[in-house]
Coordinates of C-alpha atoms and ligand atoms in Angstrom, one line a residue:
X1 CA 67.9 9.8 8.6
X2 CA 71.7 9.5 8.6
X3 CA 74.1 12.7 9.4
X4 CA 75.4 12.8 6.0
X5 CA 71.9 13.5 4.5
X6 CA 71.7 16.6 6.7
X7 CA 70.8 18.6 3.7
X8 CA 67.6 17.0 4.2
X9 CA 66.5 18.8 7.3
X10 CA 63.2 20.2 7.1
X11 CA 62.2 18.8 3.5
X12 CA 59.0 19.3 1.9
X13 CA 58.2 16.3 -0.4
X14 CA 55.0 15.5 -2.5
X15 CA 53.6 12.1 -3.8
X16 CA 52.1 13.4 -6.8
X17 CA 49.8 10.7 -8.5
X18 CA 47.5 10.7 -11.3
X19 CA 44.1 8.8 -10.5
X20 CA 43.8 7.0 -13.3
X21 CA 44.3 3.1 -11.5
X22 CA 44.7 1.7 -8.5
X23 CA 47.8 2.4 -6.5
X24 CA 50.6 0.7 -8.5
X25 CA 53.8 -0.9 -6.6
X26 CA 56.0 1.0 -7.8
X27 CA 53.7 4.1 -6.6
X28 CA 53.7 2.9 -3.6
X29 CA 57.4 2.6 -3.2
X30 CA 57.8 6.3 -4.6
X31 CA 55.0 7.0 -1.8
X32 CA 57.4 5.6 0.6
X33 CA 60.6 7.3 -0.2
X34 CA 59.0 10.8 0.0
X35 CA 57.2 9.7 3.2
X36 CA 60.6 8.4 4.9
X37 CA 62.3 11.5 3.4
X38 CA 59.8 13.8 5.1
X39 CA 59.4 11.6 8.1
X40 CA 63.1 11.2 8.7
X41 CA 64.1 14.9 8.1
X42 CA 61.3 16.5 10.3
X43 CA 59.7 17.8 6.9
X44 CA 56.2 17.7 5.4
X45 CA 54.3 15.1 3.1
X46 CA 52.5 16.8 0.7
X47 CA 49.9 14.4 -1.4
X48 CA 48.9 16.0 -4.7
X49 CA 46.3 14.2 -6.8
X50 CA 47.5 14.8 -10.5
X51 CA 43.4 14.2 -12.1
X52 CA 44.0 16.6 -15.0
X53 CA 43.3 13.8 -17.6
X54 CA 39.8 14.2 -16.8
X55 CA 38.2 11.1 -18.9
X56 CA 41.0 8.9 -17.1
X57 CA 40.7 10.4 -13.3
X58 CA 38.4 8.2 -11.8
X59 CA 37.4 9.1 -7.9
X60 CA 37.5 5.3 -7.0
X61 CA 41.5 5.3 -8.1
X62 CA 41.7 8.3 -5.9
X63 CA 40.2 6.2 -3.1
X64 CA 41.9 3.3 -3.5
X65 CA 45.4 5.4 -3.7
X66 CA 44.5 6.9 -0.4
X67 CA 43.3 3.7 1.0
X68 CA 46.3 1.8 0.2
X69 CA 48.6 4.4 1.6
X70 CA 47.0 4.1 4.7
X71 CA 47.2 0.9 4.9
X72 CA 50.9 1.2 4.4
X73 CA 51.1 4.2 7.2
X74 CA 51.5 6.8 4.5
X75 CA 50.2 9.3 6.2
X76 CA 50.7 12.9 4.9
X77 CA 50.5 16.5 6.6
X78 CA 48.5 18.2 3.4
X79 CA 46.2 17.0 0.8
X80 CA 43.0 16.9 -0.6
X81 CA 40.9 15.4 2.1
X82 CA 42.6 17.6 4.8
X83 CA 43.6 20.8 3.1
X84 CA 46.8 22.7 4.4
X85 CA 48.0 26.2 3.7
X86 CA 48.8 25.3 -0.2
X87 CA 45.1 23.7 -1.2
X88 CA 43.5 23.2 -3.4
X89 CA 45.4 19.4 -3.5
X90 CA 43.6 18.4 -6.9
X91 CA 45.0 20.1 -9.8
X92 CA 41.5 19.6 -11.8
X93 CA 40.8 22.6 -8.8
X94 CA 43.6 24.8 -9.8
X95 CA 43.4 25.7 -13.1
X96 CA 43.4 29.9 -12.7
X97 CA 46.2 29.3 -10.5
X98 CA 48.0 27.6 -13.4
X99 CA 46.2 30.4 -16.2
X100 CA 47.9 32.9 -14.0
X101 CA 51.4 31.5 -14.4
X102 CA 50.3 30.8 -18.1
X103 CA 49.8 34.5 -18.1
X104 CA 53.0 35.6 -16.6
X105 CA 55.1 33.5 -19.0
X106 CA 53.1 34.9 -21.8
X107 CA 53.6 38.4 -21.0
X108 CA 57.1 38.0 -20.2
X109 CA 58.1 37.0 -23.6
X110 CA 59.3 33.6 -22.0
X111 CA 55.8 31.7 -23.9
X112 CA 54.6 32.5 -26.7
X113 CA 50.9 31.4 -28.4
X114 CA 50.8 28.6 -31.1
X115 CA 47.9 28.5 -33.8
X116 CA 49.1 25.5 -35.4
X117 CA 46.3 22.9 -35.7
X118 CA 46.6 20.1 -34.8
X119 CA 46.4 19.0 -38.8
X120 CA 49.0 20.9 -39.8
X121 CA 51.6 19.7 -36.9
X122 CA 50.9 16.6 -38.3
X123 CA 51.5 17.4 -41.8
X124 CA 55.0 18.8 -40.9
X125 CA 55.5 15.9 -38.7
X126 CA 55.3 13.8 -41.5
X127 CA 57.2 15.3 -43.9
X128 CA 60.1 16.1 -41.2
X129 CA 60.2 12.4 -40.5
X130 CA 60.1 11.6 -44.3
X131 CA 63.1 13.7 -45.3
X132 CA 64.7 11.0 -42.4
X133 CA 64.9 14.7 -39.7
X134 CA 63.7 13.9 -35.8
X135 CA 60.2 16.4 -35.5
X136 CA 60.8 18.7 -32.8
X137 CA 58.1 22.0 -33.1
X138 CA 59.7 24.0 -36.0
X139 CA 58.7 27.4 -33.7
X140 CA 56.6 28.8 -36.9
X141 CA 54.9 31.0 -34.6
X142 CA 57.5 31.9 -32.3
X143 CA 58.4 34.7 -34.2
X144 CA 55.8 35.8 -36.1
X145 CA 55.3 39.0 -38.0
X146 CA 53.6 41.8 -36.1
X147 CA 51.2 42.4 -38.3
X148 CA 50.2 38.3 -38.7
X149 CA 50.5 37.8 -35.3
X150 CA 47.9 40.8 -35.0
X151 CA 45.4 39.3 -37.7
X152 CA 45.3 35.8 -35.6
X153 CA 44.4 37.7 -32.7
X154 CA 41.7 39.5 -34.1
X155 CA 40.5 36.2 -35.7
X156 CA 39.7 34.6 -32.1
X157 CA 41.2 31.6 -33.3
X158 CA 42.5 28.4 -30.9
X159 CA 45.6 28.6 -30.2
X160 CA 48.1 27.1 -27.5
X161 CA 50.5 28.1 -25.0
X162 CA 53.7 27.1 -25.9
X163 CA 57.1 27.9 -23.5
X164 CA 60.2 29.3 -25.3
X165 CA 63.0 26.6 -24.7
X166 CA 66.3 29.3 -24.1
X167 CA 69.5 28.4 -25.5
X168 CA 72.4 26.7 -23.2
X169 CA 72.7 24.0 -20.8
X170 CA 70.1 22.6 -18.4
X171 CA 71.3 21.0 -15.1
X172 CA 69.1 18.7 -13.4
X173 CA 70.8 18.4 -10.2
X174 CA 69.8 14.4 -9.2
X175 CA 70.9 13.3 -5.9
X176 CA 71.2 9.7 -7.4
X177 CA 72.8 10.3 -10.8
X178 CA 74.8 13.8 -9.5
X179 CA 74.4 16.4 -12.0
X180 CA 72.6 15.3 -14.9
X181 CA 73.3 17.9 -18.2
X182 CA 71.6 18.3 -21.5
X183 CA 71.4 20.9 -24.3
X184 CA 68.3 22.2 -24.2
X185 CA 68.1 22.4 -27.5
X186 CA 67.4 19.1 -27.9
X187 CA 64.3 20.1 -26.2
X188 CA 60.3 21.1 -28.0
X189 CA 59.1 24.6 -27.5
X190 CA 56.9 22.5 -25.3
X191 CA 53.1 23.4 -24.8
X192 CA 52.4 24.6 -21.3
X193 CA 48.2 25.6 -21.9
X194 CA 46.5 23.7 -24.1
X195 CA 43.9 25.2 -26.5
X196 CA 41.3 24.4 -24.0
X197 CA 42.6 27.1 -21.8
X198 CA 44.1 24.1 -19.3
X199 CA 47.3 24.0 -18.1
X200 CA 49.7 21.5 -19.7
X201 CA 51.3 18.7 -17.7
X202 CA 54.7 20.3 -17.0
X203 CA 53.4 23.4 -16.3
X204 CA 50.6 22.0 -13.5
X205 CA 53.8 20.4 -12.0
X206 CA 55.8 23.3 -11.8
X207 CA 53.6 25.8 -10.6
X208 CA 52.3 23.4 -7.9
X209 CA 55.5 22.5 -6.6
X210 CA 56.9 26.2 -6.8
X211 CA 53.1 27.1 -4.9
X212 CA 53.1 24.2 -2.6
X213 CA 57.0 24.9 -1.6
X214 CA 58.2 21.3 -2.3
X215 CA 62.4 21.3 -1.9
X216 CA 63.0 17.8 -3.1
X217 CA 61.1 16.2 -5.7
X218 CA 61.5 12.2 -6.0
X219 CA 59.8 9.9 -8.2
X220 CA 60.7 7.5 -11.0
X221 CA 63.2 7.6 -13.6
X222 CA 60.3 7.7 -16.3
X223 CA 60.4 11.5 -15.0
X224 CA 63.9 12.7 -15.2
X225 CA 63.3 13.5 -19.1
X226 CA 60.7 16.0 -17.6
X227 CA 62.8 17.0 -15.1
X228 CA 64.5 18.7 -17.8
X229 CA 61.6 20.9 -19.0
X230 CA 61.0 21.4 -15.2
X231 CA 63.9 23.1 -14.8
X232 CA 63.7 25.2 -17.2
X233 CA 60.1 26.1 -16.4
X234 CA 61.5 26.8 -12.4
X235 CA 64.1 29.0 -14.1
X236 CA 61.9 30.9 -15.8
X237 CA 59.6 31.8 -13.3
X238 CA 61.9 32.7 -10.9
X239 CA 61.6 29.7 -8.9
X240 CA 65.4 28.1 -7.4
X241 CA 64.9 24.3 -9.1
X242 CA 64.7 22.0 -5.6
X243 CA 66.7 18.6 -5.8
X244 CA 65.9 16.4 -7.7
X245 CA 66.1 12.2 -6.5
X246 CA 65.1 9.6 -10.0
X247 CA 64.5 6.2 -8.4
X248 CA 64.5 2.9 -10.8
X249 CA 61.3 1.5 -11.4
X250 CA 60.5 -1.7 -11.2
X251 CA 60.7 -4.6 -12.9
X252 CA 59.9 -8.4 -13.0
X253 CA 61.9 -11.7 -12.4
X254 CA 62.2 -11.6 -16.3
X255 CA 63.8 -8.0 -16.7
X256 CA 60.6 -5.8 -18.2
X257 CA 58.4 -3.8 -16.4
X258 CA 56.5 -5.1 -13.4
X259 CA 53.1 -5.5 -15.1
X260 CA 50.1 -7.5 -14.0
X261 CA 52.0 -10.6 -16.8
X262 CA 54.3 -10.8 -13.4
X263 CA 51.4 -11.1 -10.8
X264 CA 49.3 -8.5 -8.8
X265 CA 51.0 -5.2 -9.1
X266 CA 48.2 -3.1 -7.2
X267 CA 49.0 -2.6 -3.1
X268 CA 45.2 -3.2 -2.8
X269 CA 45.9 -6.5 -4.0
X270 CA 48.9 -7.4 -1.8
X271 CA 46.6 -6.1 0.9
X272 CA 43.8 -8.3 0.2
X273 CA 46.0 -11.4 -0.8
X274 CA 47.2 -10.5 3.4
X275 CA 50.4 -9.1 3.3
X276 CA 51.4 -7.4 6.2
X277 CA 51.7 -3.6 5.4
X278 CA 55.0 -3.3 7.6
X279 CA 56.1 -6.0 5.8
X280 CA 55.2 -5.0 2.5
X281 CA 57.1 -1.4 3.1
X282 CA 60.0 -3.2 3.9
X283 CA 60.2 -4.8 0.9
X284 CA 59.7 -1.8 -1.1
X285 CA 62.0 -0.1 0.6
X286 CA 64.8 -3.0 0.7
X287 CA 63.9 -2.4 -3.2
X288 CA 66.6 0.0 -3.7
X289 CA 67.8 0.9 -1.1
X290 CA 70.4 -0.9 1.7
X291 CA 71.4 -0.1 5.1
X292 CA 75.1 0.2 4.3
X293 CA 78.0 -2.1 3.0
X294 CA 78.8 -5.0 5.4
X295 CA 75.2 -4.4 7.2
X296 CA 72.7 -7.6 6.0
X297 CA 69.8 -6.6 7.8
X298 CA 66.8 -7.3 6.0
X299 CA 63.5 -7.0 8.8
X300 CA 63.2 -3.3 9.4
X301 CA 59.7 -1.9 11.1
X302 CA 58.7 1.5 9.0
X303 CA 59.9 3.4 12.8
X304 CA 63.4 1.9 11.9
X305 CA 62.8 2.7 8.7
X306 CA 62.4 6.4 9.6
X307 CA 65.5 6.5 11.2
X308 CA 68.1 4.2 9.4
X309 CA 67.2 5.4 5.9
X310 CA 69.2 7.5 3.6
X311 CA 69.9 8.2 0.0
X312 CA 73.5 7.8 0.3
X313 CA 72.0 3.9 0.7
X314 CA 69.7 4.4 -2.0
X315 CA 70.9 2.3 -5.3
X316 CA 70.6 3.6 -9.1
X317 CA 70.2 0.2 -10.2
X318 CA 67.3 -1.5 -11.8
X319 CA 65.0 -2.9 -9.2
X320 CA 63.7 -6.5 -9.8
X321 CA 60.6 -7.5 -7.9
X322 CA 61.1 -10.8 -6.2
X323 CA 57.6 -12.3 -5.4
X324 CA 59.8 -15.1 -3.0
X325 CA 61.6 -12.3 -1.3
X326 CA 58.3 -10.6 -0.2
X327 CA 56.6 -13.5 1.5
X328 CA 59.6 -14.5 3.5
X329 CA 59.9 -11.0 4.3
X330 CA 56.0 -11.3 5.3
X331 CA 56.8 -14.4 7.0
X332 CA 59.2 -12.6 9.1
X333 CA 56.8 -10.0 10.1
X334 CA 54.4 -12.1 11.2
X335 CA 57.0 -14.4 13.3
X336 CA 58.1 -11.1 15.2
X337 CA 54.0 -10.4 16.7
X338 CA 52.5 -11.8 19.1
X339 CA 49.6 -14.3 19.3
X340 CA 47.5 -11.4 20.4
X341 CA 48.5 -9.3 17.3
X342 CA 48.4 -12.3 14.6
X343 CA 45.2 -12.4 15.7
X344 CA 44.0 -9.4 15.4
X345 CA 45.8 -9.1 11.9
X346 CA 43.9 -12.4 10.8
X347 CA 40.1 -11.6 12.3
X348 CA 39.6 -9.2 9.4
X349 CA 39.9 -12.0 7.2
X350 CA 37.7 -13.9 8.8
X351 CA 34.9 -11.3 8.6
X352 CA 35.8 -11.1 4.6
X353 CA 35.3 -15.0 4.1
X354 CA 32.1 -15.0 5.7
X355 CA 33.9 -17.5 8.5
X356 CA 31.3 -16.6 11.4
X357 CA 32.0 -19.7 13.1
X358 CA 35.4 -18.9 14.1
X359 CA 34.3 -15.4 14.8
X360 CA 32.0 -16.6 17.6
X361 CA 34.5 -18.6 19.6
X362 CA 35.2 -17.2 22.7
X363 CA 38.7 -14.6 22.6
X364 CA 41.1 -17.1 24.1
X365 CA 40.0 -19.7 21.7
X366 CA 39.9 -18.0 18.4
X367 CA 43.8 -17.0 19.9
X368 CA 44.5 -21.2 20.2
X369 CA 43.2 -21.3 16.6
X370 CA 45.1 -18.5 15.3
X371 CA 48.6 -19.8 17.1
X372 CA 48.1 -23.0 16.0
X373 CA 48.2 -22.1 12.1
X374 CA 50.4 -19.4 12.3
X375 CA 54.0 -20.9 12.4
X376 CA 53.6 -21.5 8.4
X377 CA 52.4 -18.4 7.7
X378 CA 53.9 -16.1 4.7
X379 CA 50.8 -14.7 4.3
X380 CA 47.1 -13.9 7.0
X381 CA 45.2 -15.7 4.6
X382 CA 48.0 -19.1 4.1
X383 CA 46.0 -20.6 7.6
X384 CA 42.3 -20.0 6.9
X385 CA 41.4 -23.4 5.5
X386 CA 43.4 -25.0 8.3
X387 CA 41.4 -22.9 11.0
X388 CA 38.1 -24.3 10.1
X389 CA 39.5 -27.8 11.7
X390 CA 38.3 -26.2 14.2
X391 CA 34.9 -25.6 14.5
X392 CA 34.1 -28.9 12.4
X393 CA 31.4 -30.9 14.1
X394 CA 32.3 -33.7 16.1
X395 CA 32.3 -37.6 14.3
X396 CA 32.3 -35.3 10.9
X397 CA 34.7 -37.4 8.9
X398 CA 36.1 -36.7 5.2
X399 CA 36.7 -39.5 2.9
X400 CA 40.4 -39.9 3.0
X401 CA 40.3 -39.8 6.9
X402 CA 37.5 -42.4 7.0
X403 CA 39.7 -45.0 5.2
X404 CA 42.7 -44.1 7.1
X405 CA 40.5 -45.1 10.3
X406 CA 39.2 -48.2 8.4
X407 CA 42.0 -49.7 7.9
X408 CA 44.4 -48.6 11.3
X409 CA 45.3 -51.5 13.0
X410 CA 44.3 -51.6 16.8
X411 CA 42.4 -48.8 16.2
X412 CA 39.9 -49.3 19.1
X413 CA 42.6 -49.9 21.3
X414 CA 44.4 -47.1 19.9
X415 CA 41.5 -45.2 20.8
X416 CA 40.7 -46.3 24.2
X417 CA 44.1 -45.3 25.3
X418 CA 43.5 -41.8 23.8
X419 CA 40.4 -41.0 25.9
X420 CA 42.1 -42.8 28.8
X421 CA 44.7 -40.5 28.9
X422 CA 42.7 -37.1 28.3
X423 CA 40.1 -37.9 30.3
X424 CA 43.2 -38.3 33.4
X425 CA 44.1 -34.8 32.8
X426 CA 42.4 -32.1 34.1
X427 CA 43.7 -29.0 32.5
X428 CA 44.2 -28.1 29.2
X429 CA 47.3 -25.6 29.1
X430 CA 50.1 -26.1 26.7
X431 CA 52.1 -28.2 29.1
X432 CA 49.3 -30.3 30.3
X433 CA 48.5 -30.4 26.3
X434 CA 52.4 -31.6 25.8
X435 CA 51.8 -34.5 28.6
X436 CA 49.4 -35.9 27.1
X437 CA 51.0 -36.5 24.0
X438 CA 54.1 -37.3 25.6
X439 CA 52.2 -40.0 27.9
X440 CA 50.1 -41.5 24.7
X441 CA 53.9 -42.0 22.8
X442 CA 55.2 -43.5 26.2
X443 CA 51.3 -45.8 26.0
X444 CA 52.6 -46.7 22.8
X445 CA 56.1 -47.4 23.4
X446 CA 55.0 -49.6 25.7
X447 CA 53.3 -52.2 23.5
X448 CA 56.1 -52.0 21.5
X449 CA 54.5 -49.7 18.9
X450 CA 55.2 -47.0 16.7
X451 CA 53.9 -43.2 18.3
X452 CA 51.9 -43.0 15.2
X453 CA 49.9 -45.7 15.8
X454 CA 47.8 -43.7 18.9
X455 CA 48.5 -40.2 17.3
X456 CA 47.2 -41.0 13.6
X457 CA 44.0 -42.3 15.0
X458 CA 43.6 -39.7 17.5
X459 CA 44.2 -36.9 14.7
X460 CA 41.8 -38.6 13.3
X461 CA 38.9 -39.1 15.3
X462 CA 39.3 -35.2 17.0
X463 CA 39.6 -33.5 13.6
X464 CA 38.0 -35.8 11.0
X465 CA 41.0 -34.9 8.6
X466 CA 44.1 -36.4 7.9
X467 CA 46.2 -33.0 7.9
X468 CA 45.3 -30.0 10.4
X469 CA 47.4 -28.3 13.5
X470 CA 49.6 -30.0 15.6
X471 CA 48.4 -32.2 18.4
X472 CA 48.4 -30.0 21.6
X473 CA 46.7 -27.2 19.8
X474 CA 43.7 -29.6 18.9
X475 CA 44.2 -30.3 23.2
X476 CA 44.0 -26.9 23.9
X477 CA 41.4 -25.8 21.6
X478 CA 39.0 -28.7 23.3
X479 CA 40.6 -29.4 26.4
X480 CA 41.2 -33.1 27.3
X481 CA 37.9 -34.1 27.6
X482 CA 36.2 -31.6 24.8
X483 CA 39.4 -34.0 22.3
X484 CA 37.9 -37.3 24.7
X485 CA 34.4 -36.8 23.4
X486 CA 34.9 -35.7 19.7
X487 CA 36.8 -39.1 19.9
X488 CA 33.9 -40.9 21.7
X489 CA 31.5 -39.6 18.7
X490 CA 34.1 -40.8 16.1
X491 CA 34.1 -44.3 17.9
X492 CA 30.8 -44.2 17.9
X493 CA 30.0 -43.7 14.5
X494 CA 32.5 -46.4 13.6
X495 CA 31.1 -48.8 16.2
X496 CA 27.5 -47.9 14.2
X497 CA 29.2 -48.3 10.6
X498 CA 30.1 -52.1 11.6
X499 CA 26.8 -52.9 13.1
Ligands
LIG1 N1 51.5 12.5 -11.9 C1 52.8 12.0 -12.3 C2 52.7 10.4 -12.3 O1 51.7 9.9 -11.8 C3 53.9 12.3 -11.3 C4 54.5 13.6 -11.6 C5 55.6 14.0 -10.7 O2 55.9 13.3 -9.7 O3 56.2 15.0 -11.0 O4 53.5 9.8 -12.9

């Protein structure tokens, strides 16, 4: 975190979804900032599930949404699997605390009840909007007669809870747009407990972020007309507002919303498809936000992350998802591990595609198969079908590779210099791998032939196929004489094909 965001020592930040779908991209990126935020400032990641849509609220979203932020390295100090000090993290779980609040406001003369049905709202609604005036609540019980408001109370009739919107200006005080003013009374006596004796949406929010001690609240622009009401709410309860940070959301190549008409918007998806989770958070993060003028670094691990990023860097502007940008930012990622790691990263996929074979091979092989597919990369999953070349039987040809073999001039001889060669050479490390091909281009040269004309046959008779890994992997996946006898079967086969 730079020196200029020194405000932001300590913060205390919440990711505050609602369960009601997988974790979205744009979730995730608002995950990200509060996590860098807390991470960078030495502060505290609250998560909040927001499951007070109860029909909605499903607990597989919630798991997913946990899921995939641990995948991304998300991780967070309270919430509703660990607990902390300001539990319960699920506001379906904290309803009296929110009735309590309701309560307060009530009593204070800051909220008043609303007996309005729904029916007549509607009826006023439409006549409002037919006499061409914007509906806003016409505050027909906010000042009700003693005597009436006594006979509704004695009727035990439904009612709401609805907050008293006071007169002036509102401030919203938005790190990214500065101060952000409106008159609040362009603003609904908004309800903050619905007839059901649940707490309303702004009201949950506020209470839970006055309760849980959040200081900087950053989410989505879809929020900052809320932000409003939240405010005031804050205000009203006593509460100092904390800071407020709007981000853009995100949008397609085409300019609307990033929807699942662009491609897969969940992280589970990007996750499954084998995005790297460093490099996805990257990209998110790149999203809006920029080291600094005249800096074009683009590869950042989330630990750099942590310490380069601040929302002096962070841009207002509208943030257009660029499918292209992420894989070369995956490719990237990948290119920067080692061997070792790339295979680590890609054995999980091998489990998911039931790809057992490759799963048996010893360590160091699966390692040769993993390095040999992994230069073209821009995703785990790009190399799978190119690492089953190598546990294909021996002599196993496919169609287009058979004719290529038919009708390869000299092939026999072509052949015999192949096994010739490997069967000289006794190791089978990447330079003895690099000899060999070296030595069958020089066998070639030679008899005044092309290279191709030993190396296409000997691709292949070793693989079967007419596209797979480069040479000296196939060497030192099968050593010199493994590649020597898968070509002896080959030749075999052909030898019995012309009999
Ligand atoms: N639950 C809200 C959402 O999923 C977030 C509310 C907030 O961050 O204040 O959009």
């Amino acid at each position: 975190m730079s020196l200029a965001d020194d405000e932001l020592t300590g913060a205390r930040v919440r990711f505050a979804p609602s369960p009601t779908g997988k974790l979205h991209l744009g979730s995730g990126r608002t995950a990200l900032f509060n996590w860098l935020v807390a991470r960078g400032s030495g502060g505290a990641f609250v998560l909040r599930l927001e499951d007070t849509d109860s029909e909605r609220s499903k607990a597989e979203f919630e798991l997913d949404i946990m899921d995939s932020m641990r995948w991304m390295g998300l991780d967070w100090d309270e919430g509703p699997d660990i607990g902390g000090p300001h539990g319960p993290y699920r506001q379906s779980e904290r309803m009296e605390i929110y009735r309590g609040y309701g309560e307060r406001l009530l009593a204070e003369g800051k909220a008043y009840k609303c007996w309005c049905s729904a029916t007549e709202l509607d009826e006023r609604k439409k006549a409002a909007v037919a006499a061409g005036k914007a509906w806003r609540y016409d505050r027909k019980c906010a000042s009700l007669a003693p005597d009436e408001l006594a006979r509704l109370e004695a009727e035990d009739a439904p009612y709401t809870v609805r907050f008293r919107v006071p007169a002036g200006t509102v401030a919203v005080d938005d790190m990214l747009r500065g101060d952000v003013n409106v008159d609040a009374s362009e603003i609904d006596d908004f309800i903050i407990m619905r007839s059901d004796g649940t707490a309303g949406f702004h009201l949950a929010v506020v209470v839970d972020d006055i309760t849980m001690e959040i200081t900087h609240i950053i989410r989505g622009d879809d929020h900052l007309t809320n932000a409003v009401r939240h405010v005031l709410l804050f205000l009203a309860l006593g509460a100092a507002a904390p800071r407020f940070l709007h981000h853009s959301l995100l949008f397609g190549p085409d300019g609307t919303k990033l929807s699942k008409r662009h491609g897969s918007t969940s992280v589970s998806d990007y996750r499954e498809q084998g995005y790297l989770p460093d490099a996805l958070v990257n990209y998110l993060a790149l999203l809006s936000w920029s080291p600094g003028a005249g800096d074009e670094r683009e590869i950042f691990t989330p630990a750099q992350l942590i310490e380069e990023f601040s929302i002096k860097g962070v841009s207002a502007s509208k943030a257009i998802f660029d499918f292209d940008k992420l894989n070369w930012i995956d490719r990237q990622h990948i290119k920067a591990k080692s061997d070792s790691e790339v295979t680590d990263l890609v054995e999980p996929f091998l489990v998911k595609t039931g790809r057992g074979e490759l799963l048996d091979l010893p360590r160091d092989r699966l390692e040769i198969a993993v390095t040999a597919v992994r230069n073209s990369l821009e995703r785990l999953t790009d190399g799978l079908d190119q690492m089953d070349t190598f546990v294909r039987p021996a002599g196993l040809l496919d169609a287009k590779a058979s004719a290529e073999l038919a009708k390869a001039n000299e092939r026999d001889e072509a052949l015999e210099i192949c096994m010739r060669v490997l069967r000289a050479e006794p190791s089978s490390d990447r330079e003895a791998a690099e000899r060999i091909v070296e030595t069958m281009r020089a066998e070639a040269k030679e008899r005044g032939w092309g290279a191709k004309k030993i190396l296409w046959p000997f691709r292949l008779a070793v693989t079967g196929l007419t596209i797979g890994p480069d040479l000296v992997y196939l060497i030192m996946f099968w050593g010199p004489s493994g590649c020597a006898d898968r070509i002896e079967t080959t030749a075999r086969k052909l030898e019995g094909k012309r009999e």
